[in-house]
mmCIF file with all atom_site columns, C-alpha atoms in Angstrom:
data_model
loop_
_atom_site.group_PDB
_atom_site.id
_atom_site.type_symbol
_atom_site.label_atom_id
_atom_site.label_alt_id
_atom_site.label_comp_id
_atom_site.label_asym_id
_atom_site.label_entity_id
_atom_site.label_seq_id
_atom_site.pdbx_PDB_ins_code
_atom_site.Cartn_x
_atom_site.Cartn_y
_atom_site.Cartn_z
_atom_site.occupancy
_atom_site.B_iso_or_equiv
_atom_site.pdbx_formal_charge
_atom_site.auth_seq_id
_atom_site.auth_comp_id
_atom_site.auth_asym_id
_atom_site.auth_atom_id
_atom_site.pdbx_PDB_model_num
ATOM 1  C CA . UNK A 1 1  ? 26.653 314.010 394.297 1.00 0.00 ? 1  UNK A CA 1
ATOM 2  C CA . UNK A 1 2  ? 28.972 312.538 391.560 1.00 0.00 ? 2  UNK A CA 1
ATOM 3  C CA . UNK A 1 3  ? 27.722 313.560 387.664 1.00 0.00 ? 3  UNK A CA 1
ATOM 4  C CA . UNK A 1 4  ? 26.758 310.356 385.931 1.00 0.00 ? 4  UNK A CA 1
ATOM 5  C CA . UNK A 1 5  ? 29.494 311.450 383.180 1.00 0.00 ? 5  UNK A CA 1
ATOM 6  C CA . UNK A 1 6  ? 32.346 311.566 385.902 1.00 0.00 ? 6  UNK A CA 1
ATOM 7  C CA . UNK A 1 7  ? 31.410 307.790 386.976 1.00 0.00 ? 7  UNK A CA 1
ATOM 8  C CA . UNK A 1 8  ? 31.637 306.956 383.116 1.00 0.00 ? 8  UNK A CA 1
ATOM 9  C CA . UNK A 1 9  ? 35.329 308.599 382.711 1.00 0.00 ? 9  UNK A CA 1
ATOM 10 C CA . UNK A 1 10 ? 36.496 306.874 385.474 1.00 0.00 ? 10 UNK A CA 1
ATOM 11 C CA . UNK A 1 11 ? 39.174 304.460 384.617 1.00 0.00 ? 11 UNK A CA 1
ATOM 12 C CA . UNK A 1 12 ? 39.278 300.613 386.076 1.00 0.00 ? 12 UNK A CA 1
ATOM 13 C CA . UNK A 1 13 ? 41.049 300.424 389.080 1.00 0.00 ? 13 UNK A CA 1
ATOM 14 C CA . UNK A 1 14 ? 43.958 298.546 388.787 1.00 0.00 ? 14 UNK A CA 1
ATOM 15 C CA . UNK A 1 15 ? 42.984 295.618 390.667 1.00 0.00 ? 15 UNK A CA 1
ATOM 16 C CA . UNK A 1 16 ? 40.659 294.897 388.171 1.00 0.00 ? 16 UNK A CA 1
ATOM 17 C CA . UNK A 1 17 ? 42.574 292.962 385.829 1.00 0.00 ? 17 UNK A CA 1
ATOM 18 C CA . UNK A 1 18 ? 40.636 293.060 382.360 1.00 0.00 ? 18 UNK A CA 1
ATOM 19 C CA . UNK A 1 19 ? 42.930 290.671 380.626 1.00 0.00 ? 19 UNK A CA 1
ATOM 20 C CA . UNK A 1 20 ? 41.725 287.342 382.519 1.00 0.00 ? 20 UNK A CA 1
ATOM 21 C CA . UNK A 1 21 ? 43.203 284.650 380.571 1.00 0.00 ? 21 UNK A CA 1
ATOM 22 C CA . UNK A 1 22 ? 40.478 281.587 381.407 1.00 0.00 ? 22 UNK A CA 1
ATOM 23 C CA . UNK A 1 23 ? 38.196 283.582 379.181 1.00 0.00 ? 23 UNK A CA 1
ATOM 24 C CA . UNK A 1 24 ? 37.723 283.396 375.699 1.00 0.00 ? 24 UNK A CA 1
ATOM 25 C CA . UNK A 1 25 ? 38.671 286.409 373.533 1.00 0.00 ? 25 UNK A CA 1
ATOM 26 C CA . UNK A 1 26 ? 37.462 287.092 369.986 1.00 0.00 ? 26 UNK A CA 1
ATOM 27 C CA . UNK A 1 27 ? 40.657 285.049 368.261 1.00 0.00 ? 27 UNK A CA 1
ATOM 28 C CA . UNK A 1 28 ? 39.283 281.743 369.920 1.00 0.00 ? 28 UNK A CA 1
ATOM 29 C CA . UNK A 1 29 ? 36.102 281.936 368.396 1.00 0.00 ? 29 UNK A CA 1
ATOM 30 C CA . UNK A 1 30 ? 35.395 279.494 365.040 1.00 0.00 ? 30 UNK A CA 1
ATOM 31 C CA . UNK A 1 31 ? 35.568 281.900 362.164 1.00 0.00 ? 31 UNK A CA 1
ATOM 32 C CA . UNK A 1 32 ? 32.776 279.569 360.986 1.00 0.00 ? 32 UNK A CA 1
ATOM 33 C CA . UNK A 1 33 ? 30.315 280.250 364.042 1.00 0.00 ? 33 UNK A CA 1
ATOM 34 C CA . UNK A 1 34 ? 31.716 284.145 364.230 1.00 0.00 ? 34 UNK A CA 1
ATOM 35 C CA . UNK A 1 35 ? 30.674 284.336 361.094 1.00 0.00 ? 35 UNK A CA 1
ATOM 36 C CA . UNK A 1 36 ? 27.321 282.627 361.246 1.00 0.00 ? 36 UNK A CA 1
ATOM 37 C CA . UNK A 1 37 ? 26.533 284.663 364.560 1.00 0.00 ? 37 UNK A CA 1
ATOM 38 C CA . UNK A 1 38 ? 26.667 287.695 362.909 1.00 0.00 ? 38 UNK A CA 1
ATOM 39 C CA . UNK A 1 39 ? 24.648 287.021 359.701 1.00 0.00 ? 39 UNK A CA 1
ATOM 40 C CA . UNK A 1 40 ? 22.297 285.561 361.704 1.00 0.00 ? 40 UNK A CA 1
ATOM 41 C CA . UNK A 1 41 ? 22.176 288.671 364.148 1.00 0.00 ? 41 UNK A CA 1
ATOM 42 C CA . UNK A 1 42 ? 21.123 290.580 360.294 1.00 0.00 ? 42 UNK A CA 1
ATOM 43 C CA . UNK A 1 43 ? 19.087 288.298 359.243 1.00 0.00 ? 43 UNK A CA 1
ATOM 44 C CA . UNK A 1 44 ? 16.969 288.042 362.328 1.00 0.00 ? 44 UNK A CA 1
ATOM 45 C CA . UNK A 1 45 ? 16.920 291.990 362.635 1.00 0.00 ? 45 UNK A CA 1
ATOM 46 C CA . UNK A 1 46 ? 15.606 292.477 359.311 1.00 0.00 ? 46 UNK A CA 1
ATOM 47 C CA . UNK A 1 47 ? 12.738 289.430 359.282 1.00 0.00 ? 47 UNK A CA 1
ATOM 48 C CA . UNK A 1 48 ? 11.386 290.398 362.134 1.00 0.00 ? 48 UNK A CA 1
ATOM 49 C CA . UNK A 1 49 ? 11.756 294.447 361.307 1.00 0.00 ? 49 UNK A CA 1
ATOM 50 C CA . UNK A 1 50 ? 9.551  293.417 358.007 1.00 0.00 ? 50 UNK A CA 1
ATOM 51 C CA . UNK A 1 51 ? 7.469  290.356 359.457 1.00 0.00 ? 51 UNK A CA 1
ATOM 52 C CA . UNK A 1 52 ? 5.786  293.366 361.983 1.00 0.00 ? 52 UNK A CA 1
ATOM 53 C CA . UNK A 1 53 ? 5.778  295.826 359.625 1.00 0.00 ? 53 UNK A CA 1
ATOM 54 C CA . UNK A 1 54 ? 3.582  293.655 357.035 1.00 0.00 ? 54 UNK A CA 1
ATOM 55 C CA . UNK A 1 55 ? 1.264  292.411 360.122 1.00 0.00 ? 55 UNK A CA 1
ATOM 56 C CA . UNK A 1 56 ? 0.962  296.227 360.751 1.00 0.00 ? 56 UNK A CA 1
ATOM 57 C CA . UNK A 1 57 ? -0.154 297.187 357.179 1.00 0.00 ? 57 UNK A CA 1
ATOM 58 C CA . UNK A 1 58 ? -2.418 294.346 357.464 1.00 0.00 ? 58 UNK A CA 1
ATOM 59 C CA . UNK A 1 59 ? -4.095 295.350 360.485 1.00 0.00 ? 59 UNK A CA 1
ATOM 60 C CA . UNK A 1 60 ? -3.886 299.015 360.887 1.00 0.00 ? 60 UNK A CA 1
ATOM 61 C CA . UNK A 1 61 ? -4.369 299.892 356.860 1.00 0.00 ? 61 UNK A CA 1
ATOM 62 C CA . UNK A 1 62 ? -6.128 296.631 355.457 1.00 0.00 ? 62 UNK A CA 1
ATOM 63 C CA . UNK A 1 63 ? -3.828 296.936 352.896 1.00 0.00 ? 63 UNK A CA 1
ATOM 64 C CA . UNK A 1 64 ? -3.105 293.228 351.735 1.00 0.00 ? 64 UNK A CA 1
ATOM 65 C CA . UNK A 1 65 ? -0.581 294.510 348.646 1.00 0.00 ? 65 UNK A CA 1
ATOM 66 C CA . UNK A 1 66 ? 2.470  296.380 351.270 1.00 0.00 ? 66 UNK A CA 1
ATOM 67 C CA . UNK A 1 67 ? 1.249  293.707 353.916 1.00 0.00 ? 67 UNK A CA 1
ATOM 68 C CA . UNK A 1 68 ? 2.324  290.734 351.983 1.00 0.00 ? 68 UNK A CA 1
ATOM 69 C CA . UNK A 1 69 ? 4.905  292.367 349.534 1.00 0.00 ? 69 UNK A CA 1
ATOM 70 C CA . UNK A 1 70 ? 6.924  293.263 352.954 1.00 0.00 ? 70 UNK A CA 1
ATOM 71 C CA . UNK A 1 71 ? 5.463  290.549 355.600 1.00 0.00 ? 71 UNK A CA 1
ATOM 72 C CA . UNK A 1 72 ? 6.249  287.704 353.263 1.00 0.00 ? 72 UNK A CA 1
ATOM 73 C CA . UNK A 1 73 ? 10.064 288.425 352.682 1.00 0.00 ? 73 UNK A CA 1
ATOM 74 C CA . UNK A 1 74 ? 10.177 289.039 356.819 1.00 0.00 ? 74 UNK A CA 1
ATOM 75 C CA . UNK A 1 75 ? 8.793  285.624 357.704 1.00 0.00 ? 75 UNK A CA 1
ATOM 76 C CA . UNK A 1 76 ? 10.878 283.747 355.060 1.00 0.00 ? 76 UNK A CA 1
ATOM 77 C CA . UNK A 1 77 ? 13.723 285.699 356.456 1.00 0.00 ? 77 UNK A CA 1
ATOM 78 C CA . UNK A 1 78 ? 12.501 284.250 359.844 1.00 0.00 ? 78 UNK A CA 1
ATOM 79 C CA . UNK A 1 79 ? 12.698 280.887 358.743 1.00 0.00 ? 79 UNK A CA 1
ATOM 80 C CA . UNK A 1 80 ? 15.600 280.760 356.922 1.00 0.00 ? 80 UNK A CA 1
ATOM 81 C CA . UNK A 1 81 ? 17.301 282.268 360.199 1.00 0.00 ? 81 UNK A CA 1
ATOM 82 C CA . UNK A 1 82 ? 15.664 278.938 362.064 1.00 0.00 ? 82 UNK A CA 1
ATOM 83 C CA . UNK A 1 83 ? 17.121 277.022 359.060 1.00 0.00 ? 83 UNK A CA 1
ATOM 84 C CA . UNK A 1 84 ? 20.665 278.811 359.369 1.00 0.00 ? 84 UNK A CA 1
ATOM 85 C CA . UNK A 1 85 ? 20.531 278.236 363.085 1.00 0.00 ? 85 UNK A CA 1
ATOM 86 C CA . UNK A 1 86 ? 19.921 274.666 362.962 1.00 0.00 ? 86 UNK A CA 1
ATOM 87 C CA . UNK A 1 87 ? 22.660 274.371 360.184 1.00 0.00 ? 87 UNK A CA 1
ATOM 88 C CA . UNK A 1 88 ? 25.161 275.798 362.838 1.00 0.00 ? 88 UNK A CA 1
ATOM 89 C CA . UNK A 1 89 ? 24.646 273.823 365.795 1.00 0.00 ? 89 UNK A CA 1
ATOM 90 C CA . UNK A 1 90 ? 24.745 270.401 363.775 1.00 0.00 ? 90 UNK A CA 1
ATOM 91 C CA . UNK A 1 91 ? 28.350 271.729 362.321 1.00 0.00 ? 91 UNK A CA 1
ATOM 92 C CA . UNK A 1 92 ? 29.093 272.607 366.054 1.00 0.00 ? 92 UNK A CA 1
ATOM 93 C CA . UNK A 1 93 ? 27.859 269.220 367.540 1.00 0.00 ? 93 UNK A CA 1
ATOM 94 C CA . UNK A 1 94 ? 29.509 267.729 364.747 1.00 0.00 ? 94 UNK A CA 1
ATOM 95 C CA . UNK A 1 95 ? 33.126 269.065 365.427 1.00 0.00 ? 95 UNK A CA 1
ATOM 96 C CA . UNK A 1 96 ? 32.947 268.397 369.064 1.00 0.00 ? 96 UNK A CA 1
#
């Protein structure tokens, strides 16, 4: 029985071509919307890291102070990623 780490250092065979050219690579994407993805990728990681941890405080501690000082900041993260979001698309829709 093959070790999972031999199956990962196998190489691609070579009739797997990896280079398929009706795909998009990274240099055809907007730097607009590239850029946009990933801040929105942060944004979205960190609202909803800090939108749970306040609803935790809240429920598990009662403590309204950390619940609100760190819940707050999550869910206005959360909506300016909706806001940010919506901001994209129009520019997208609007350059197509």
């Amino acid at each position: 029985m093959p070790s999972p780490l031999d199956i990962l250092d196998q190489s691609p065979s070579d009739d797997e071509d990896e280079s398929d050219p009706d795909q998009p690579g990274l240099a055809d994407i907007d730097p607009v919307i590239r850029r946009a993805f990933v801040k929105l990728v942060l944004v979205i990681n960190v609202g909803a890291l800090a939108a749970a941890l306040g609803v935790l405080f809240l429920v598990f501690r009662g403590n309204y102070v950390y619940a609100a000082a760190i819940g707050v900041p999550g869910f206005a993260l959360l909506a300016y990623a909706a806001y940010e979001y919506r901001r994209v698309t129009d520019y997208r829709d609007d350059r197509d």
